[in-house]
Coordinates of C-alpha atoms and ligand atoms in Angstrom, one line a residue:
M22 CA -61.6 7.6 -46.8
V23 CA -58.5 9.7 -46.2
F24 CA -56.4 10.8 -49.1
F25 CA -52.8 9.6 -49.4
P26 CA -50.6 11.9 -51.5
K27 CA -49.8 10.5 -55.0
S28 CA -46.1 11.6 -54.7
L29 CA -45.7 9.4 -51.6
Q30 CA -47.4 6.5 -53.2
H31 CA -45.0 6.9 -56.2
K32 CA -42.0 6.8 -53.8
I33 CA -43.3 3.5 -52.4
E34 CA -43.7 2.1 -55.9
Q35 CA -40.1 3.2 -56.7
V36 CA -38.6 1.3 -53.7
K37 CA -40.6 -1.7 -54.6
E38 CA -39.3 -1.7 -58.2
K39 CA -35.7 -1.5 -56.8
H40 CA -36.3 -4.4 -54.4
Q41 CA -35.7 -1.9 -51.5
F42 CA -39.2 -2.0 -50.0
R43 CA -39.0 -2.4 -46.2
S44 CA -41.7 -4.2 -44.2
L45 CA -42.0 -5.4 -40.6
K46 CA -41.7 -9.1 -39.9
T47 CA -42.7 -10.9 -36.7
N48 CA -41.8 -14.4 -37.5
Y49 CA -38.1 -15.1 -37.1
P50 CA -36.1 -18.3 -37.7
S51 CA -34.8 -19.5 -34.4
I52 CA -31.0 -19.7 -34.5
D53 CA -30.2 -16.1 -33.9
F54 CA -27.2 -14.6 -35.9
S55 CA -28.9 -11.3 -36.4
S56 CA -30.0 -9.5 -33.2
N57 CA -27.9 -7.1 -31.2
D58 CA -28.5 -9.1 -28.1
Y59 CA -24.8 -10.1 -28.1
L60 CA -24.7 -11.5 -24.5
G61 CA -28.2 -13.0 -24.4
F62 CA -29.2 -10.6 -21.6
S63 CA -32.6 -10.2 -23.2
S64 CA -33.4 -13.4 -25.1
Q65 CA -31.9 -15.8 -22.6
G66 CA -33.7 -14.1 -19.7
Y67 CA -30.5 -13.2 -17.8
L68 CA -31.5 -9.6 -17.4
S69 CA -35.0 -10.3 -16.2
E70 CA -33.6 -12.6 -13.6
E71 CA -31.2 -9.9 -12.4
L72 CA -33.9 -7.3 -12.5
K73 CA -35.9 -9.3 -9.9
T74 CA -33.1 -8.6 -7.3
L75 CA -34.0 -4.9 -7.6
E76 CA -37.7 -5.5 -7.0
P77 CA -39.0 -3.4 -9.9
S78 CA -42.2 -1.4 -9.3
I79 CA -45.1 -1.6 -11.7
K80 CA -45.2 2.2 -12.1
T81 CA -46.0 2.5 -15.8
G82 CA -44.9 6.1 -16.5
S83 CA -42.6 8.8 -15.2
T84 CA -45.3 11.4 -15.4
G85 CA -43.3 14.1 -17.2
S86 CA -40.0 15.3 -18.6
R87 CA -37.0 15.3 -16.2
L88 CA -37.1 19.0 -15.9
I89 CA -40.7 19.0 -14.8
S90 CA -41.9 16.0 -12.8
G91 CA -40.1 13.0 -14.3
N92 CA -36.8 13.1 -12.3
S93 CA -36.0 11.0 -9.3
F94 CA -33.3 10.0 -6.9
L95 CA -33.1 6.8 -8.9
F96 CA -32.0 8.7 -12.0
N97 CA -29.2 10.4 -10.0
E98 CA -28.1 7.1 -8.4
I99 CA -27.9 5.3 -11.7
E100 CA -26.2 8.1 -13.6
N101 CA -23.6 8.2 -10.9
E102 CA -23.1 4.5 -11.2
I103 CA -22.8 4.8 -15.0
A104 CA -20.3 7.6 -14.7
Q105 CA -18.2 5.5 -12.3
F106 CA -18.3 2.4 -14.4
H107 CA -17.1 4.3 -17.5
H108 CA -14.6 6.5 -15.6
G109 CA -16.3 9.7 -16.6
D110 CA -17.2 12.8 -14.5
S111 CA -20.9 12.6 -15.4
A112 CA -23.5 10.6 -17.3
L113 CA -26.8 11.7 -18.6
I114 CA -29.5 9.1 -19.5
Y115 CA -31.6 9.5 -22.7
N116 CA -34.6 7.4 -23.8
S117 CA -32.6 5.8 -26.7
G118 CA -29.3 5.9 -28.5
Y119 CA -31.1 7.8 -31.3
D120 CA -32.2 10.5 -28.9
A121 CA -28.8 10.7 -27.3
N122 CA -27.0 11.2 -30.6
L123 CA -29.6 13.6 -31.9
G124 CA -29.5 15.7 -28.8
L125 CA -25.8 15.8 -28.5
L126 CA -24.9 16.6 -32.1
S127 CA -27.7 19.1 -32.6
S128 CA -26.9 21.1 -29.5
V129 CA -23.2 21.0 -28.9
P130 CA -21.5 22.1 -32.2
Q131 CA -22.4 25.8 -32.9
K132 CA -22.5 28.0 -35.9
G133 CA -18.9 28.7 -36.7
D134 CA -17.7 25.3 -35.5
L135 CA -16.6 22.4 -37.7
I136 CA -17.9 18.8 -37.5
L137 CA -15.7 16.1 -39.1
S138 CA -17.3 12.7 -39.2
D139 CA -16.4 9.3 -40.5
E140 CA -18.4 8.7 -43.7
L141 CA -20.0 5.6 -42.2
I142 CA -21.4 6.9 -38.9
H143 CA -24.9 5.9 -37.9
A144 CA -28.1 7.7 -39.0
S145 CA -28.7 9.0 -35.5
L146 CA -25.4 10.9 -35.5
I147 CA -26.1 12.1 -39.1
D148 CA -29.5 13.4 -38.1
G149 CA -28.1 15.2 -35.1
I150 CA -25.5 16.8 -37.4
R151 CA -28.2 17.8 -39.9
L152 CA -30.0 19.7 -37.1
S153 CA -26.8 21.5 -36.1
F154 CA -25.7 25.0 -37.4
A155 CA -22.1 23.9 -37.6
T156 CA -20.3 23.2 -40.9
H157 CA -19.9 19.5 -41.6
Y158 CA -17.6 17.4 -43.8
K159 CA -17.1 13.6 -43.9
F160 CA -13.7 11.9 -44.0
K161 CA -13.0 8.6 -45.6
H162 CA -13.9 5.6 -43.5
N163 CA -11.3 4.9 -40.8
D164 CA -8.8 7.0 -42.8
I165 CA -6.9 9.3 -40.5
N166 CA -5.1 10.9 -43.4
S167 CA -8.3 11.9 -45.0
L168 CA -9.3 13.5 -41.6
K169 CA -5.9 15.3 -41.5
E170 CA -6.4 16.7 -45.0
L171 CA -9.8 18.2 -44.0
I172 CA -8.2 19.7 -40.9
T173 CA -5.3 21.2 -42.9
R174 CA -7.8 22.8 -45.3
H175 CA -10.3 24.1 -42.8
Q176 CA -8.7 24.4 -39.3
S177 CA -8.0 28.1 -39.3
T178 CA -11.6 29.0 -40.4
F179 CA -13.5 27.4 -37.4
K180 CA -13.7 28.0 -33.7
E181 CA -14.2 24.4 -32.3
I182 CA -13.7 21.2 -34.1
Y183 CA -15.7 18.0 -33.3
V184 CA -14.6 14.6 -34.6
V185 CA -17.4 12.0 -34.7
V186 CA -16.8 8.3 -34.9
E187 CA -18.1 4.9 -33.7
S188 CA -15.9 2.5 -31.9
V189 CA -17.5 -0.4 -34.0
Y190 CA -19.3 0.4 -37.2
S191 CA -22.7 -1.1 -37.2
M192 CA -22.9 -2.1 -40.9
D193 CA -19.3 -3.2 -41.3
G194 CA -18.3 -4.5 -37.8
D195 CA -14.8 -3.0 -38.1
C196 CA -13.3 -0.8 -35.4
S197 CA -12.2 2.8 -35.5
P198 CA -8.4 3.6 -35.2
L199 CA -9.3 5.1 -31.8
V200 CA -5.8 5.5 -30.3
D201 CA -4.5 7.4 -33.3
L202 CA -7.7 9.5 -33.6
A203 CA -7.6 10.3 -29.9
N204 CA -4.0 11.4 -29.9
F205 CA -4.5 13.4 -33.1
C206 CA -7.5 15.2 -31.7
K207 CA -5.6 16.0 -28.5
G208 CA -2.7 17.4 -30.5
I209 CA -5.0 19.9 -32.3
N210 CA -7.5 20.5 -29.5
A211 CA -10.4 18.9 -31.4
H212 CA -13.2 17.3 -29.4
L213 CA -13.6 13.5 -30.0
I214 CA -17.1 12.0 -29.8
V215 CA -17.2 8.2 -29.8
D216 CA -20.4 6.2 -30.1
E217 CA -19.8 2.9 -28.2
A218 CA -23.2 1.3 -29.1
H219 CA -21.7 -1.9 -30.5
A220 CA -18.6 -2.0 -28.1
I221 CA -20.3 -2.0 -24.7
G222 CA -20.5 -5.6 -23.6
V223 CA -18.2 -6.7 -26.3
F224 CA -14.8 -5.1 -25.6
G225 CA -12.7 -4.4 -22.5
K226 CA -12.8 -5.8 -19.0
N227 CA -16.5 -6.4 -17.9
G228 CA -17.5 -5.2 -21.4
K229 CA -16.6 -1.6 -20.5
G230 CA -16.1 -0.8 -24.2
L231 CA -13.4 -0.1 -26.7
C232 CA -12.4 3.3 -25.3
Y233 CA -11.7 1.5 -22.0
E234 CA -9.8 -1.3 -23.7
L235 CA -7.6 1.2 -25.6
N236 CA -7.2 3.4 -22.5
I237 CA -8.5 6.5 -24.3
E238 CA -11.6 7.2 -22.2
Q239 CA -10.0 10.4 -20.7
L240 CA -9.3 11.7 -24.2
C241 CA -12.9 11.7 -25.3
F242 CA -15.1 14.7 -25.1
A243 CA -18.2 12.5 -25.1
R244 CA -18.9 8.8 -25.3
I245 CA -22.3 7.4 -26.0
Y246 CA -23.4 4.0 -24.5
T247 CA -26.6 2.5 -25.7
Y248 CA -28.6 -0.1 -23.8
G249 CA -30.7 -1.8 -26.5
K250 CA -27.9 -4.0 -27.8
A251 CA -25.5 -6.1 -25.5
M252 CA -27.2 -4.6 -22.4
G253 CA -30.5 -6.2 -23.4
C254 CA -32.8 -3.4 -22.4
H255 CA -33.3 0.1 -23.8
G256 CA -32.0 3.7 -23.5
A257 CA -28.6 5.3 -23.6
S258 CA -26.3 7.6 -21.8
I259 CA -23.8 10.3 -22.7
V260 CA -20.6 10.2 -20.6
G261 CA -18.4 13.2 -20.3
S262 CA -17.6 16.2 -18.1
E263 CA -19.9 17.8 -15.5
E264 CA -20.0 20.9 -17.8
L265 CA -21.2 18.8 -20.7
K266 CA -24.0 17.3 -18.6
H267 CA -25.1 20.8 -17.4
Y268 CA -25.0 22.0 -21.0
L269 CA -27.1 19.1 -22.3
I270 CA -29.7 19.5 -19.6
N271 CA -30.1 23.1 -20.7
F272 CA -29.8 22.8 -24.5
S273 CA -30.3 19.3 -25.8
R274 CA -33.9 19.2 -27.1
S275 CA -34.3 15.4 -27.3
F276 CA -33.4 15.3 -23.6
I277 CA -35.6 18.3 -22.6
Y278 CA -38.8 17.8 -24.5
T279 CA -39.7 14.2 -23.9
T280 CA -41.2 12.2 -21.1
A281 CA -38.5 10.8 -18.8
M282 CA -37.8 7.1 -18.9
P283 CA -40.0 5.0 -16.6
E284 CA -38.7 3.4 -13.4
H285 CA -38.9 -0.1 -14.8
T286 CA -36.6 0.7 -17.7
L287 CA -34.2 2.6 -15.4
L288 CA -33.9 -0.4 -13.1
S289 CA -33.3 -2.6 -16.1
I290 CA -30.3 -0.4 -17.0
K291 CA -29.1 -0.7 -13.4
A292 CA -29.5 -4.4 -13.4
A293 CA -27.7 -4.7 -16.8
Y294 CA -24.6 -3.0 -15.3
Q295 CA -24.8 -5.2 -12.2
L296 CA -24.9 -8.2 -14.5
L297 CA -22.1 -7.0 -16.7
K298 CA -19.8 -6.8 -13.7
K299 CA -20.2 -10.5 -13.0
T300 CA -21.3 -12.3 -16.1
I301 CA -19.2 -14.9 -18.0
E302 CA -21.1 -14.1 -21.3
V303 CA -18.5 -11.5 -22.4
E304 CA -15.7 -14.1 -22.4
K305 CA -18.0 -16.6 -24.2
L306 CA -18.7 -14.1 -26.9
R307 CA -15.1 -13.2 -27.3
S308 CA -14.2 -16.9 -27.7
H309 CA -16.9 -17.2 -30.4
I310 CA -15.5 -14.3 -32.2
T311 CA -12.0 -15.9 -32.2
F312 CA -13.5 -19.2 -33.4
F313 CA -15.5 -17.5 -36.2
N314 CA -12.4 -15.7 -37.4
T315 CA -10.3 -18.9 -37.4
L316 CA -12.9 -20.7 -39.5
T317 CA -13.3 -17.8 -42.0
T318 CA -9.5 -17.5 -42.4
K319 CA -9.1 -21.2 -43.0
S320 CA -11.9 -21.3 -45.6
H321 CA -10.8 -18.0 -47.2
Q322 CA -14.2 -16.5 -46.8
N323 CA -14.2 -12.9 -47.7
F324 CA -15.6 -11.2 -44.6
I325 CA -14.7 -7.7 -43.7
A326 CA -11.9 -8.0 -41.0
S327 CA -13.6 -7.7 -37.6
T328 CA -12.9 -8.4 -34.0
S329 CA -16.3 -7.2 -32.9
A330 CA -19.6 -9.3 -32.8
I331 CA -20.6 -8.0 -36.2
H332 CA -19.2 -9.8 -39.3
C333 CA -20.1 -8.9 -42.9
L334 CA -19.7 -10.6 -46.2
I335 CA -20.0 -8.4 -49.2
L336 CA -22.1 -10.1 -51.9
K337 CA -23.2 -7.2 -54.2
G338 CA -26.8 -6.9 -55.3
N339 CA -30.1 -6.8 -53.3
N340 CA -31.3 -9.9 -55.1
D341 CA -28.2 -12.0 -54.2
V342 CA -28.3 -11.1 -50.5
Q343 CA -32.0 -11.6 -50.3
F344 CA -31.6 -15.1 -51.9
L345 CA -29.0 -16.1 -49.3
E346 CA -31.0 -14.7 -46.4
E347 CA -34.0 -16.8 -47.5
K348 CA -31.9 -19.9 -48.1
L349 CA -30.4 -19.7 -44.6
G350 CA -33.9 -18.9 -43.1
K351 CA -35.1 -22.2 -44.5
R352 CA -32.4 -23.9 -42.5
N353 CA -33.7 -22.0 -39.4
F354 CA -30.8 -19.5 -39.3
F355 CA -31.9 -15.9 -38.5
V356 CA -29.4 -13.9 -40.6
K357 CA -30.1 -10.5 -42.1
S358 CA -29.1 -9.2 -45.5
I359 CA -28.2 -5.5 -45.6
K360 CA -29.4 -3.9 -48.9
S361 CA -28.8 -0.7 -50.6
P362 CA -29.7 2.1 -49.9
T363 CA -28.8 1.3 -46.3
V364 CA -25.3 0.5 -47.7
K365 CA -23.9 1.7 -51.0
Q366 CA -25.1 0.0 -54.2
G367 CA -22.6 -2.7 -55.0
E368 CA -21.7 -3.2 -51.3
E369 CA -24.8 -5.2 -50.3
R370 CA -23.9 -7.7 -47.7
M371 CA -24.9 -10.5 -45.3
R372 CA -24.5 -9.2 -41.8
L373 CA -23.9 -11.8 -39.1
C374 CA -24.0 -11.0 -35.4
L375 CA -22.4 -13.4 -33.0
H376 CA -23.7 -14.1 -29.6
S377 CA -22.4 -15.7 -26.4
F378 CA -25.3 -18.1 -26.6
N379 CA -24.6 -19.3 -30.2
T380 CA -22.9 -22.7 -30.2
K381 CA -19.6 -23.4 -32.1
D382 CA -21.5 -26.0 -34.0
E383 CA -24.1 -23.5 -35.1
I384 CA -21.3 -21.2 -36.3
D385 CA -19.6 -24.0 -38.2
V386 CA -22.8 -25.1 -39.9
L387 CA -23.8 -21.5 -40.8
L388 CA -20.4 -20.8 -42.4
S389 CA -20.5 -24.1 -44.3
L390 CA -23.9 -23.2 -45.7
I391 CA -22.7 -19.7 -46.7
H392 CA -19.7 -21.2 -48.3
E393 CA -21.9 -23.5 -50.5
Ligands
PLP428 C1 -23.9 3.0 -33.8 C2 -25.3 3.2 -33.3 N1 -25.6 4.3 -32.6 C3 -26.8 4.6 -32.1 C4 -27.9 3.7 -32.4 C5 -29.2 4.0 -31.9 O1 -29.4 3.4 -30.6 P1 -30.9 3.0 -30.1 O2 -31.3 1.8 -30.9 O3 -30.8 2.9 -28.7 O4 -31.8 4.2 -30.5 C6 -27.6 2.5 -33.1 C7 -28.7 1.6 -33.3 O5 -28.9 1.0 -34.3 C8 -26.3 2.3 -33.6 O6 -26.0 1.2 -34.3

């Protein structure tokens, strides 16, 4: 039998004691208020139907990294389409949003540069920053004055400044003050990086994202679009300048040292963009978000203010949120509690994700049960 280190076993015991032990589940209640499939592209089969129009091949692998044997005309074609859709000069596809964020933040900011990030950015951005040789400070969540203070203190010491935010925060559902941030960054020549993971498919005409809706696309140094959420498939792209694309192809290790995405997944991304241009699901989702907000305002339920698909109710304590998750599960509602340490202790929460395919009745019943 192989030997498992005692120190690691001890860590497992510790998280169990704190009710923080994570395990993988396969059996989900059926009324989905938890997945990131905001438009039903995956679960409702919309994307697989659209994919048929592209006659996907059954080639199972891409045979190598993109710099060796894994590149194809299809990659070029789809990256051009993505750049066009998001009004950027270029797009570069990564195998996942995690890879994109890791590859961007670890390679672009250099020693002698400064990264300033919102304190609530996603782990994939944090991990990229950890691998970078630049200096890093966090500013208070969505607080532009806190960002300005850091700039005043450090601006003169560093060469380039990168400001890293998400358009929609995945564990809170609230939006970044992107217009103010973009104008501020422009004023001081800082480079703004925006992760649009939870905004694509949710905001803007044809679900183009929040940067589009707020007309700040051209003020962003890089925008990250992920395809595993509203787009119903997998992968991500970084949209920016031609120079950024050349740079990433040469220096971004999570792009260089990995097998390229297979054709089937690439075509799924192409089909997802095709679908986004014509679907009515974005409008349906938006109407559900408005309906949800009307009900929570009426019943004074204390959700974090949100116009995105993600809505969070702070309850405090891993036990309380787990209890509510189980209670709702028994009524067939698939709702996830978010426990510490994923969020700060004392800020444990129920995280509800709205979808275009949820019914208004389901939203009503769910909120009544939570209210009880
Ligand atoms: C804000 C944000 N960025 C990036 C990612 C990672 O994307 P992916 O799931 O494609 O790796 C996530 C996923 O949870 C996310 O919420």
